[in-house]
């Protein structure tokens, strides 16, 4: 059995999904977030080898948790309905995870659009501001793009996966902190390539920015020192969308109090180091020879 399952959470994106679904080279589970455009029916009729899990309501990013729980493989890769992993990326990821037992998450290099331009997040990770630990297969990271992540299934489930309260946008940061606080390593591996074809049609950028601001605040308030959360709240006054995010986050203060669990001191130190890191074009190149070293 192939050791990796691809989990795709989708909602009302039937046309995007059908265009790329046959590009996946591993078993696929599609978790349909209550689509009303025939997504589930399309997948079942045209891709009978793909397992479909239908949700009655939109669970957002937490729909991936359901897919991971349903998977029977030791590793799970995430993809969006507009992305796929290239060629042997997932087989390589499985070998790397097996060879590096401290690694819980590997994030790949994202090439965006038809022209395959390097995604800005991948460029930042390549600068390796946290170094390249000997027991990880690439630069250490404390963030990732969900469509470019392969996780160790047991580790993902043990920390609770994606937080349902965040729903969508920026949900990766809290999961990265939780994995790191639990002692797991997260690494950027540029040889693992993801193709991503994002489309903005039908999406409200202002609403997305407001949700991103809300989620960033909830993440800071539940995992970072109070001083960091306070500064984040003050910065959110800079624009209308972020002010809206602050108002939304304030309504969740009872939830914040119940779920506040500050990260381990070493993780907070790494987060502060990231905040002080130079822009990627000014950072020195990492010593990638350490990426293949064993513990």
Coordinates of C-alpha atoms in Angstrom, one line a residue:
X1 CA 0.0 0.0 0.0
X2 CA 1.3 3.5 -0.9
X3 CA 2.2 5.2 2.4
X4 CA 0.6 8.6 1.7
X5 CA -3.0 9.6 1.3
X6 CA -3.9 13.0 -0.2
X7 CA -6.7 14.8 1.6
X8 CA -8.6 17.6 -0.2
X9 CA -11.1 19.8 1.5
X10 CA -13.4 21.6 -0.9
X11 CA -16.6 23.6 -1.1
X12 CA -18.5 24.7 -4.3
X13 CA -15.3 24.5 -6.5
X14 CA -16.4 21.7 -8.7
X15 CA -14.8 23.1 -11.9
X16 CA -11.4 23.6 -10.2
X17 CA -11.4 20.2 -8.6
X18 CA -12.3 18.3 -11.8
X19 CA -9.5 19.9 -13.7
X20 CA -6.8 18.7 -11.4
X21 CA -8.1 15.6 -9.6
X22 CA -6.6 13.1 -12.0
X23 CA -3.1 14.7 -11.5
X24 CA -2.8 13.1 -8.1
X25 CA -0.6 10.0 -8.0
X26 CA -1.6 8.9 -4.5
X27 CA -4.9 7.7 -3.0
X28 CA -7.2 10.6 -2.5
X29 CA -9.9 11.5 0.1
X30 CA -12.1 14.4 -0.8
X31 CA -13.9 16.0 2.1
X32 CA -16.8 18.0 0.7
X33 CA -17.8 21.0 2.9
X34 CA -21.5 20.9 2.1
X35 CA -21.1 21.9 -1.5
X36 CA -24.2 22.9 -3.5
X37 CA -22.7 22.7 -7.0
X38 CA -22.6 18.9 -7.4
X39 CA -19.0 18.5 -6.3
X40 CA -19.6 15.2 -4.4
X41 CA -21.7 13.7 -7.2
X42 CA -19.1 14.7 -9.8
X43 CA -16.3 13.1 -8.0
X44 CA -18.2 9.9 -7.3
X45 CA -19.3 9.5 -10.9
X46 CA -16.0 10.5 -12.7
X47 CA -13.4 9.4 -10.2
X48 CA -14.9 6.2 -8.6
X49 CA -11.5 5.4 -7.1
X50 CA -11.6 8.6 -4.9
X51 CA -13.2 8.4 -1.6
X52 CA -15.7 11.2 -0.9
X53 CA -16.8 12.2 2.6
X54 CA -19.8 14.5 2.6
X55 CA -20.3 17.0 5.4
X56 CA -23.7 18.7 5.9
X57 CA -22.1 22.0 6.9
X58 CA -19.0 23.9 6.0
X59 CA -16.3 22.9 8.5
X60 CA -13.6 25.0 6.8
X61 CA -10.0 23.8 7.3
X62 CA -11.1 21.4 10.0
X63 CA -12.6 19.3 7.3
X64 CA -9.1 18.1 6.7
X65 CA -9.1 16.6 10.3
X66 CA -11.9 14.3 9.2
X67 CA -10.0 13.2 6.1
X68 CA -6.8 12.5 8.2
X69 CA -8.8 10.5 10.7
X70 CA -10.3 8.5 7.8
X71 CA -6.9 7.8 6.2
X72 CA -5.3 4.5 6.8
X73 CA -1.7 5.5 5.9
X74 CA 1.0 6.7 8.2
X75 CA 1.4 9.9 6.3
X76 CA -1.1 12.4 4.9
X77 CA -0.6 15.1 2.3
X78 CA -2.9 18.1 1.9
X79 CA -3.9 19.6 -1.4
X80 CA -6.3 22.3 -2.3
X81 CA -8.9 21.8 -5.0
X82 CA -6.6 23.9 -7.2
X83 CA -3.3 22.2 -6.5
X84 CA -1.4 18.9 -6.8
X85 CA 1.9 17.4 -5.8
X86 CA 4.3 16.8 -8.7
X87 CA 5.6 13.3 -9.8
X88 CA 7.4 11.4 -7.0
X89 CA 7.1 14.2 -4.4
X90 CA 4.9 12.1 -2.0
X91 CA 7.0 9.0 -2.3
X92 CA 10.1 11.1 -1.5
X93 CA 8.2 12.7 1.5
X94 CA 7.4 9.3 2.9
X95 CA 11.0 8.2 2.7
X96 CA 12.2 11.4 4.4
X97 CA 9.6 11.1 7.2
X98 CA 10.6 7.5 7.8
X99 CA 14.3 8.5 7.9
X100 CA 13.7 11.4 10.2
X101 CA 11.5 10.3 13.2
X102 CA 11.4 13.8 14.8
X103 CA 9.8 15.3 11.7
X104 CA 6.0 15.6 11.9
X105 CA 5.5 17.9 8.9
X106 CA 7.3 18.6 5.7
X107 CA 6.4 21.5 3.5
X108 CA 7.3 21.6 -0.1
X109 CA 8.2 24.2 -2.7
X110 CA 5.2 25.9 -4.2
X111 CA 5.2 26.9 -7.9
X112 CA 2.2 29.1 -8.6
X113 CA 0.2 29.7 -11.8
X114 CA 0.8 28.5 -15.3
X115 CA 4.2 30.1 -15.4
X116 CA 5.3 28.2 -12.3
X117 CA 6.6 31.3 -10.3
X118 CA 8.0 30.6 -6.9
X119 CA 5.6 31.4 -4.1
X120 CA 6.7 34.1 -1.7
X121 CA 6.3 31.8 1.3
X122 CA 8.6 29.2 -0.3
X123 CA 11.2 31.9 -0.9
X124 CA 11.1 33.0 2.8
X125 CA 11.5 29.4 4.0
X126 CA 14.5 28.8 1.7
X127 CA 16.3 31.6 3.5
X128 CA 16.4 29.2 6.6
X129 CA 16.3 31.8 9.4
X130 CA 15.9 29.0 11.9
X131 CA 18.8 27.0 10.5
X132 CA 18.9 23.4 9.3
X133 CA 18.9 20.9 12.2
X134 CA 20.7 17.7 11.7
X135 CA 17.7 15.6 12.6
X136 CA 15.4 17.2 10.0
X137 CA 15.6 16.9 6.2
X138 CA 15.6 20.6 5.5
X139 CA 15.4 24.1 7.1
X140 CA 13.4 24.3 10.2
X141 CA 10.1 26.2 9.9
X142 CA 7.3 27.4 12.1
X143 CA 4.7 27.9 9.4
X144 CA 3.5 26.4 6.1
X145 CA 0.9 26.5 3.4
X146 CA -1.6 23.8 3.9
X147 CA -1.7 22.8 0.2
X148 CA 2.1 22.1 0.5
X149 CA 2.2 20.0 3.7
X150 CA 2.7 16.3 4.3
X151 CA 2.1 15.3 7.9
X152 CA 2.8 12.3 10.1
X153 CA -0.7 11.2 10.8
X154 CA -0.4 10.2 14.4
X155 CA 1.4 13.4 15.3
X156 CA -1.2 15.5 13.5
X157 CA -4.1 13.8 15.3
X158 CA -2.3 13.9 18.7
X159 CA -2.2 17.7 18.7
X160 CA -5.8 18.0 17.5
X161 CA -5.2 19.0 13.8
X162 CA -6.5 22.3 12.5
X163 CA -8.5 24.4 15.1
X164 CA -12.2 24.5 14.0
X165 CA -12.7 27.9 15.6
X166 CA -10.3 29.4 12.9
X167 CA -12.3 27.9 10.1
X168 CA -10.3 29.2 7.2
X169 CA -7.3 31.5 6.4
X170 CA -4.2 31.5 8.5
X171 CA -5.1 28.3 10.3
X172 CA -1.7 26.8 9.7
X173 CA 0.2 29.0 12.2
X174 CA -1.5 27.6 15.3
X175 CA -1.0 24.0 14.2
X176 CA 2.7 24.6 13.5
X177 CA 3.1 26.1 17.0
X178 CA 1.3 23.1 18.6
X179 CA 3.4 20.5 16.8
X180 CA 6.6 22.4 17.7
X181 CA 5.5 22.7 21.4
X182 CA 4.9 19.0 21.4
X183 CA 8.5 18.4 20.5
X184 CA 8.0 17.7 16.8
X185 CA 10.1 19.2 14.0
X186 CA 8.8 20.9 10.9
X187 CA 11.0 21.3 7.8
X188 CA 11.0 22.9 4.4
X189 CA 12.1 20.5 1.6
X190 CA 12.4 22.3 -1.7
X191 CA 12.7 19.0 -3.7
X192 CA 9.0 18.3 -2.8
X193 CA 7.2 20.4 -5.5
X194 CA 3.6 21.5 -5.5
X195 CA 1.8 23.1 -8.4
X196 CA -0.8 25.6 -7.3
X197 CA -3.3 27.5 -9.6
X198 CA -5.1 29.9 -7.3
X199 CA -8.1 31.8 -8.6
X200 CA -9.7 34.8 -6.9
X201 CA -13.0 34.6 -8.8
X202 CA -16.0 34.7 -6.5
X203 CA -14.0 35.5 -3.4
X204 CA -14.2 38.7 -1.3
X205 CA -10.6 39.9 -0.6
X206 CA -11.8 42.3 2.1
X207 CA -13.6 39.5 3.9
X208 CA -10.6 37.3 3.6
X209 CA -8.3 40.0 5.1
X210 CA -10.7 40.5 8.0
X211 CA -10.8 36.7 8.7
X212 CA -7.0 36.5 8.5
X213 CA -6.7 39.4 11.0
X214 CA -9.2 37.7 13.3
X215 CA -7.4 34.4 13.2
X216 CA -3.9 35.9 13.6
X217 CA -5.2 37.6 16.8
X218 CA -6.8 34.4 18.2
X219 CA -3.6 32.5 17.5
X220 CA -1.5 35.2 19.3
X221 CA -3.9 35.4 22.2
X222 CA -4.0 31.7 22.8
X223 CA -0.4 30.8 22.2
X224 CA 1.9 33.8 22.6
X225 CA 2.8 35.9 25.7
X226 CA 0.2 38.5 26.6
X227 CA 2.5 41.4 25.6
X228 CA 2.7 39.9 22.0
X229 CA -1.0 39.6 21.9
X230 CA -1.5 43.2 23.0
X231 CA 0.9 44.5 20.4
X232 CA -0.9 42.5 17.7
X233 CA -4.2 44.0 18.8
X234 CA -2.7 47.6 18.5
X235 CA -1.3 46.8 15.1
X236 CA -4.8 45.7 13.9
X237 CA -6.0 49.3 14.2
X238 CA -4.1 50.2 11.1
X239 CA -6.7 49.3 8.5
X240 CA -10.5 48.8 8.2
X241 CA -10.3 45.1 7.5
X242 CA -7.9 44.4 10.4
X243 CA -10.1 46.6 12.7
X244 CA -13.0 44.4 11.7
X245 CA -10.9 41.3 12.5
X246 CA -10.1 42.8 16.0
X247 CA -13.8 43.3 16.7
X248 CA -14.5 39.7 15.6
X249 CA -11.7 38.4 17.7
X250 CA -12.9 40.3 20.8
X251 CA -16.2 38.4 20.6
X252 CA -14.2 35.2 21.1
X253 CA -12.5 36.2 24.4
X254 CA -14.4 33.5 26.4
X255 CA -13.1 30.9 24.0
X256 CA -9.6 32.4 24.2
X257 CA -9.6 32.1 28.0
X258 CA -10.6 28.4 27.8
X259 CA -8.1 27.5 25.1
X260 CA -5.1 29.6 26.1
X261 CA -2.0 27.4 26.2
X262 CA 1.2 29.4 25.6
X263 CA 3.9 27.7 23.5
X264 CA 7.0 26.2 25.0
X265 CA 9.8 28.7 25.7
X266 CA 12.0 27.4 22.9
X267 CA 9.2 27.8 20.4
X268 CA 8.5 31.4 21.6
X269 CA 12.2 32.1 21.2
X270 CA 12.1 30.7 17.6
X271 CA 9.0 32.8 16.8
X272 CA 10.8 35.9 18.0
X273 CA 13.9 35.0 15.9
X274 CA 11.6 34.8 12.9
X275 CA 10.2 38.2 13.6
X276 CA 13.7 39.6 13.6
X277 CA 14.9 37.7 10.5
X278 CA 16.1 39.8 7.5
X279 CA 14.1 39.7 4.2
X280 CA 14.9 36.7 2.1
X281 CA 17.0 38.6 -0.4
X282 CA 19.3 39.8 2.4
X283 CA 19.6 36.4 4.2
X284 CA 22.6 34.2 3.7
X285 CA 22.1 30.9 1.9
X286 CA 21.6 27.9 4.2
X287 CA 24.1 25.1 4.4
X288 CA 21.9 22.6 2.7
X289 CA 24.5 19.8 3.1
X290 CA 23.1 19.5 6.6
X291 CA 19.7 18.6 5.3
X292 CA 20.5 15.0 4.6
X293 CA 22.5 14.4 7.8
X294 CA 21.1 11.9 10.3
X295 CA 20.6 12.5 14.0

